[in-house]
PDB file of C-alpha atoms in Angstrom:
ATOM      1  CA  MET F   1      -6.863  14.937  -4.073  1.00 47.00           C
ATOM      2  CA  MET F   2      -4.006  17.052  -2.796  1.00 50.00           C
ATOM      3  CA  ASP F   3      -1.595  18.054  -5.519  1.00 56.00           C
ATOM      4  CA  ALA F   4       1.707  16.252  -4.768  1.00 57.00           C
ATOM      5  CA  PRO F   5       3.922  18.972  -6.282  1.00 52.00           C
ATOM      6  CA  SER F   6       2.796  21.334  -3.522  1.00 78.00           C
ATOM      7  CA  PHE F   7       5.023  19.374  -1.155  1.00 87.00           C
ATOM      8  CA  GLU F   8       8.767  19.976  -1.085  1.00 86.00           C
ATOM      9  CA  TRP F   9      11.218  17.602  -2.696  1.00 88.00           C
ATOM     10  CA  ILE F  10      13.210  15.467  -0.297  1.00 87.00           C
ATOM     11  CA  ASP F  11      16.566  16.881   0.670  1.00 87.00           C
ATOM     12  CA  ALA F  12      20.049  15.469   0.028  1.00 88.00           C
ATOM     13  CA  ASP F  13      20.261  14.055   3.560  1.00 91.00           C
ATOM     14  CA  THR F  14      17.166  11.954   2.956  1.00 89.00           C
ATOM     15  CA  LEU F  15      18.534  10.713  -0.375  1.00 89.00           C
ATOM     16  CA  ILE F  16      21.778   9.734   1.348  1.00 90.00           C
ATOM     17  CA  TRP F  17      19.846   8.015   4.136  1.00 91.00           C
ATOM     18  CA  LEU F  18      17.784   6.018   1.610  1.00 92.00           C
ATOM     19  CA  SER F  19      20.952   5.008  -0.201  1.00 91.00           C
ATOM     20  CA  ARG F  20      22.534   3.873   3.078  1.00 92.00           C
ATOM     21  CA  GLN F  21      19.407   1.828   3.783  1.00 92.00           C
ATOM     22  CA  GLY F  22      20.008  -0.175   0.627  1.00 92.00           C
ATOM     23  CA  VAL F  23      17.911   1.650  -1.951  1.00 91.00           C
ATOM     24  CA  ASP F  24      19.924   1.365  -5.168  1.00 89.00           C
ATOM     25  CA  ALA F  25      20.947   4.779  -6.531  1.00 85.00           C
ATOM     26  CA  LEU F  26      19.645   4.020 -10.051  1.00 86.00           C
ATOM     27  CA  ARG F  27      16.307   2.824  -8.731  1.00 84.00           C
ATOM     28  CA  LEU F  28      16.154   5.829  -6.449  1.00 84.00           C
ATOM     29  CA  ALA F  29      16.709   8.097  -9.449  1.00 84.00           C
ATOM     30  CA  GLU F  30      13.770   6.400 -11.235  1.00 83.00           C
ATOM     31  CA  MET F  31      11.520   7.265  -8.279  1.00 81.00           C
ATOM     32  CA  LEU F  32      12.361  10.951  -8.281  1.00 78.00           C
ATOM     33  CA  PRO F  33      10.945  13.363  -7.551  1.00 78.00           C
ATOM     34  CA  ILE F  34      10.079  12.054  -4.097  1.00 86.00           C
ATOM     35  CA  ARG F  35       8.295  14.628  -1.995  1.00 91.00           C
ATOM     36  CA  SER F  36       8.245  15.234   1.727  1.00 93.00           C
ATOM     37  CA  ALA F  37       5.753  16.816   4.098  1.00 93.00           C
ATOM     38  CA  LYS F  38       5.756  17.707   7.768  1.00 93.00           C
ATOM     39  CA  GLY F  39       2.843  16.595   9.850  1.00 93.00           C
ATOM     40  CA  ARG F  40       1.435  13.656  11.720  1.00 93.00           C
ATOM     41  CA  ARG F  41      -0.749  10.609  11.259  1.00 93.00           C
ATOM     42  CA  ALA F  42      -4.178  11.247  12.744  1.00 92.00           C
ATOM     43  CA  VAL F  43      -6.078   8.574  14.668  1.00 92.00           C
ATOM     44  CA  ASN F  44      -8.284   7.952  11.613  1.00 92.00           C
ATOM     45  CA  GLY F  45      -5.233   7.226   9.412  1.00 92.00           C
ATOM     46  CA  TYR F  46      -5.302  10.514   7.530  1.00 93.00           C
ATOM     47  CA  PHE F  47      -2.273  12.770   7.211  1.00 94.00           C
ATOM     48  CA  GLU F  48      -2.516  16.107   8.994  1.00 93.00           C
ATOM     49  CA  GLU F  49      -0.133  18.774   7.789  1.00 90.00           C
ATOM     50  CA  GLY F  50       1.725  20.732  10.427  1.00 83.00           C
ATOM     51  CA  GLY F  51       5.075  22.478  10.631  1.00 70.00           C
ATOM     52  CA  ALA F  52       5.904  21.038  14.055  1.00 80.00           C
ATOM     53  CA  GLY F  53       5.242  17.463  12.958  1.00 86.00           C
ATOM     54  CA  ARG F  54       7.653  14.830  11.735  1.00 91.00           C
ATOM     55  CA  SER F  55       8.915  14.602   8.190  1.00 93.00           C
ATOM     56  CA  PHE F  56       7.061  12.068   5.998  1.00 95.00           C
ATOM     57  CA  LEU F  57       7.940  10.882   2.508  1.00 95.00           C
ATOM     58  CA  VAL F  58       5.051  11.356   0.098  1.00 94.00           C
ATOM     59  CA  PHE F  59       4.177   8.810  -2.595  1.00 93.00           C
ATOM     60  CA  GLU F  60       1.568   9.551  -5.228  1.00 91.00           C
ATOM     61  CA  GLU F  61      -0.997   6.897  -6.082  1.00 91.00           C
ATOM     62  CA  ALA F  62      -3.724   7.191  -8.722  1.00 89.00           C
ATOM     63  CA  GLU F  63      -6.394   8.376  -6.290  1.00 90.00           C
ATOM     64  CA  ASP F  64      -4.487   9.258  -3.151  1.00 93.00           C
ATOM     65  CA  LEU F  65      -1.249  10.314  -1.548  1.00 94.00           C
ATOM     66  CA  ILE F  66       0.532   7.980   0.839  1.00 95.00           C
ATOM     67  CA  PHE F  67       2.716   9.368   3.608  1.00 96.00           C
ATOM     68  CA  TRP F  68       5.451   7.315   5.272  1.00 96.00           C
ATOM     69  CA  GLN F  69       7.433   8.347   8.325  1.00 95.00           C
ATOM     70  CA  PRO F  70      10.718   6.364   8.103  1.00 94.00           C
ATOM     71  CA  GLU F  71      11.663   6.605  11.796  1.00 92.00           C
ATOM     72  CA  THR F  72       8.357   5.365  13.182  1.00 94.00           C
ATOM     73  CA  GLY F  73       7.094   3.381  10.188  1.00 94.00           C
ATOM     74  CA  GLU F  74       3.770   5.226  10.336  1.00 95.00           C
ATOM     75  CA  LEU F  75       1.671   5.244   7.185  1.00 96.00           C
ATOM     76  CA  ALA F  76      -1.096   7.727   6.444  1.00 95.00           C
ATOM     77  CA  THR F  77      -3.198   8.733   3.468  1.00 95.00           C
ATOM     78  CA  TRP F  78      -4.500  12.026   2.214  1.00 94.00           C
ATOM     79  CA  ASN F  79      -8.076  10.966   1.448  1.00 92.00           C
ATOM     80  CA  ASN F  80      -8.168   7.262   2.445  1.00 91.00           C
ATOM     81  CA  ARG F  81      -8.775   5.980  -1.084  1.00 92.00           C
ATOM     82  CA  ALA F  82      -5.576   3.963  -1.475  1.00 92.00           C
ATOM     83  CA  PHE F  83      -5.588   0.282  -0.624  1.00 93.00           C
ATOM     84  CA  ALA F  84      -1.840  -0.138  -1.104  1.00 96.00           C
ATOM     85  CA  LEU F  85       1.377   1.600  -1.998  1.00 96.00           C
ATOM     86  CA  GLY F  86       2.223   0.564  -5.564  1.00 95.00           C
ATOM     87  CA  GLU F  87      -1.395  -0.302  -6.299  1.00 95.00           C
ATOM     88  CA  ALA F  88      -0.936  -0.006 -10.076  1.00 94.00           C
ATOM     89  CA  ALA F  89       1.063  -3.258 -10.014  1.00 95.00           C
ATOM     90  CA  ILE F  90      -2.093  -5.224  -9.157  1.00 96.00           C
ATOM     91  CA  ASP F  91      -3.707  -4.698 -12.564  1.00 93.00           C
ATOM     92  CA  ASN F  92      -0.513  -4.457 -14.602  1.00 91.00           C
ATOM     93  CA  ALA F  93      -0.118  -7.531 -16.824  1.00 92.00           C
ATOM     94  CA  ALA F  94       3.678  -7.140 -16.728  1.00 91.00           C
ATOM     95  CA  THR F  95       3.570  -7.892 -12.989  1.00 93.00           C
ATOM     96  CA  TYR F  96       2.665 -11.513 -13.804  1.00 92.00           C
ATOM     97  CA  ALA F  97       4.655 -11.940 -17.024  1.00 93.00           C
ATOM     98  CA  PHE F  98       6.816 -15.043 -17.368  1.00 94.00           C
ATOM     99  CA  GLY F  99       5.322 -16.602 -14.233  1.00 92.00           C
ATOM    100  CA  ALA F 100       6.153 -13.706 -11.923  1.00 93.00           C
ATOM    101  CA  ASN F 101       4.139 -12.830  -8.819  1.00 96.00           C
ATOM    102  CA  LEU F 102       2.621  -9.784  -7.236  1.00 97.00           C
ATOM    103  CA  ASN F 103       4.920  -9.253  -4.272  1.00 97.00           C
ATOM    104  CA  ILE F 104       3.333  -8.116  -1.022  1.00 98.00           C
ATOM    105  CA  LEU F 105       6.040  -6.340   0.930  1.00 97.00           C
ATOM    106  CA  PRO F 106       6.046  -5.326   4.600  1.00 97.00           C
ATOM    107  CA  ASP F 107       6.992  -1.641   4.391  1.00 96.00           C
ATOM    108  CA  PRO F 108       7.884   1.206   2.035  1.00 96.00           C
ATOM    109  CA  LEU F 109      11.639   0.816   2.574  1.00 96.00           C
ATOM    110  CA  THR F 110      11.526  -2.818   1.436  1.00 96.00           C
ATOM    111  CA  TRP F 111       9.321  -1.717  -1.466  1.00 95.00           C
ATOM    112  CA  MET F 112      11.865   0.937  -2.483  1.00 94.00           C
ATOM    113  CA  ARG F 113      14.782  -1.513  -2.088  1.00 94.00           C
ATOM    114  CA  SER F 114      13.003  -3.898  -4.454  1.00 93.00           C
ATOM    115  CA  GLY F 115      12.613  -1.162  -7.058  1.00 90.00           C
ATOM    116  CA  ARG F 116       8.900  -0.797  -6.285  1.00 91.00           C
ATOM    117  CA  ASP F 117       8.300  -4.391  -7.392  1.00 93.00           C
ATOM    118  CA  GLY F 118       5.056  -5.124  -5.587  1.00 96.00           C
ATOM    119  CA  ILE F 119       2.773  -3.478  -3.078  1.00 97.00           C
ATOM    120  CA  VAL F 120       2.639  -2.491   0.579  1.00 98.00           C
ATOM    121  CA  VAL F 121      -0.880  -3.051   1.893  1.00 97.00           C
ATOM    122  CA  LEU F 122      -2.253  -0.113   3.868  1.00 95.00           C
ATOM    123  CA  ASP F 123      -5.671  -1.492   4.740  1.00 93.00           C
ATOM    124  CA  TRP F 124      -5.875  -5.269   4.986  1.00 95.00           C
ATOM    125  CA  ARG F 125      -9.682  -5.191   5.315  1.00 93.00           C
ATOM    126  CA  PHE F 126      -9.859  -4.789   1.530  1.00 93.00           C
ATOM    127  CA  ALA F 127      -7.262  -7.443   0.657  1.00 94.00           C
ATOM    128  CA  PHE F 128      -9.683 -10.136  -0.459  1.00 95.00           C
ATOM    129  CA  ASP F 129     -11.701  -7.816  -2.688  1.00 94.00           C
ATOM    130  CA  LYS F 130      -8.641  -6.181  -4.250  1.00 95.00           C
ATOM    131  CA  LEU F 131      -6.500  -9.313  -4.675  1.00 96.00           C
ATOM    132  CA  ARG F 132      -8.874 -12.208  -5.309  1.00 93.00           C
ATOM    133  CA  ASP F 133      -8.372 -12.109  -9.093  1.00 93.00           C
ATOM    134  CA  VAL F 134      -4.576 -11.884  -8.933  1.00 95.00           C
ATOM    135  CA  PRO F 135      -3.062 -15.001 -10.537  1.00 95.00           C
ATOM    136  CA  ARG F 136       0.047 -15.314  -8.333  1.00 96.00           C
ATOM    137  CA  ILE F 137       1.099 -13.673  -5.081  1.00 96.00           C
ATOM    138  CA  ALA F 138       4.349 -13.838  -3.124  1.00 97.00           C
ATOM    139  CA  VAL F 139       3.998 -12.667   0.480  1.00 97.00           C
ATOM    140  CA  ALA F 140       6.798 -11.526   2.777  1.00 96.00           C
ATOM    141  CA  GLU F 141       7.122 -14.185   5.476  1.00 97.00           C
ATOM    142  CA  GLN F 142       6.284 -11.836   8.354  1.00 97.00           C
ATOM    143  CA  LEU F 143       3.008 -10.891   6.603  1.00 97.00           C
ATOM    144  CA  LEU F 144       1.792 -14.437   6.017  1.00 97.00           C
ATOM    145  CA  PRO F 145      -0.429 -14.645   9.159  1.00 97.00           C
ATOM    146  CA  THR F 146      -2.023 -11.293   8.291  1.00 96.00           C
ATOM    147  CA  TYR F 147      -2.479 -12.338   4.670  1.00 96.00           C
ATOM    148  CA  ARG F 148      -4.200 -15.572   5.685  1.00 95.00           C
ATOM    149  CA  LYS F 149      -6.454 -13.761   8.146  1.00 95.00           C
ATOM    150  CA  PHE F 150      -7.714 -11.217   5.615  1.00 95.00           C
ATOM    151  CA  MET F 151      -7.773 -13.209   2.365  1.00 94.00           C
ATOM    152  CA  LYS F 152     -11.350 -14.301   2.788  1.00 89.00           C
ATOM    153  CA  PRO F 153     -14.620 -12.495   2.158  1.00 87.00           C
ATOM    154  CA  ARG F 154     -15.545  -9.993   4.858  1.00 82.00           C
ATOM    155  CA  ARG F 155     -19.074 -11.302   4.811  1.00 84.00           C
ATOM    156  CA  MET F 156     -20.796 -14.303   3.345  1.00 84.00           C
ATOM    157  CA  PRO F 157     -24.521 -14.402   2.580  1.00 90.00           C
ATOM    158  CA  SER F 158     -26.849 -16.276   4.881  1.00 91.00           C
ATOM    159  CA  VAL F 159     -27.955 -19.452   3.109  1.00 92.00           C
ATOM    160  CA  SER F 160     -31.299 -21.221   3.482  1.00 92.00           C
ATOM    161  CA  VAL F 161     -32.206 -24.548   1.929  1.00 91.00           C
ATOM    162  CA  ILE F 162     -35.464 -24.902   0.027  1.00 89.00           C
ATOM    163  CA  PRO F 163     -36.832 -28.381   0.559  1.00 88.00           C
ATOM    164  CA  ALA F 164     -37.460 -30.205  -2.692  1.00 85.00           C
ATOM    165  CA  LYS F 165     -41.275 -30.433  -2.130  1.00 77.00           C
ATOM    166  CA  GLU F 166     -41.679 -26.653  -1.631  1.00 60.00           C
ATOM    167  CA  ARG F 167     -39.634 -25.911  -4.693  1.00 55.00           C
ATOM    168  CA  MET F 168     -41.818 -28.118  -6.851  1.00 59.00           C
ATOM    169  CA  ALA F 169     -44.991 -26.464  -5.556  1.00 53.00           C
ATOM    170  CA  ALA F 170     -43.799 -23.031  -6.633  1.00 54.00           C
TER     171      ALA F 170
END
């Protein structure tokens, strides 16, 4: 995995912009240091560094880095291991304490506004496998059709029926 500290810290203009977008200053301070990187999102979803590219915010996950370009909404990963931004919340017992839910949010800005309370899914193909054991989920309304589409097994086994007579002969 790429070492996040090798990327620059975000500048004051970006902090001001995030604050103007509704990210609470105290919550923003808890998220620091937030890094930034210049580059682009490749066709395969990976982040490609490059000085002429756009500026992305960089978020560190346990096994990956997630890159978000605020103007375009593009999301990319460093090594394509992350399922979601804020993935640690999935297995954190405190997420579900006192009847609370795992919140599935539509984008990193909403996630930051909520104080990182929940996840932003990067690859919905893995939603069923990653979320099937979660006790309670709250889904942003605009994500509900996507959630319903992907919250089923990707593949089910082919089933044959053994007639009762054949089973007894075995």
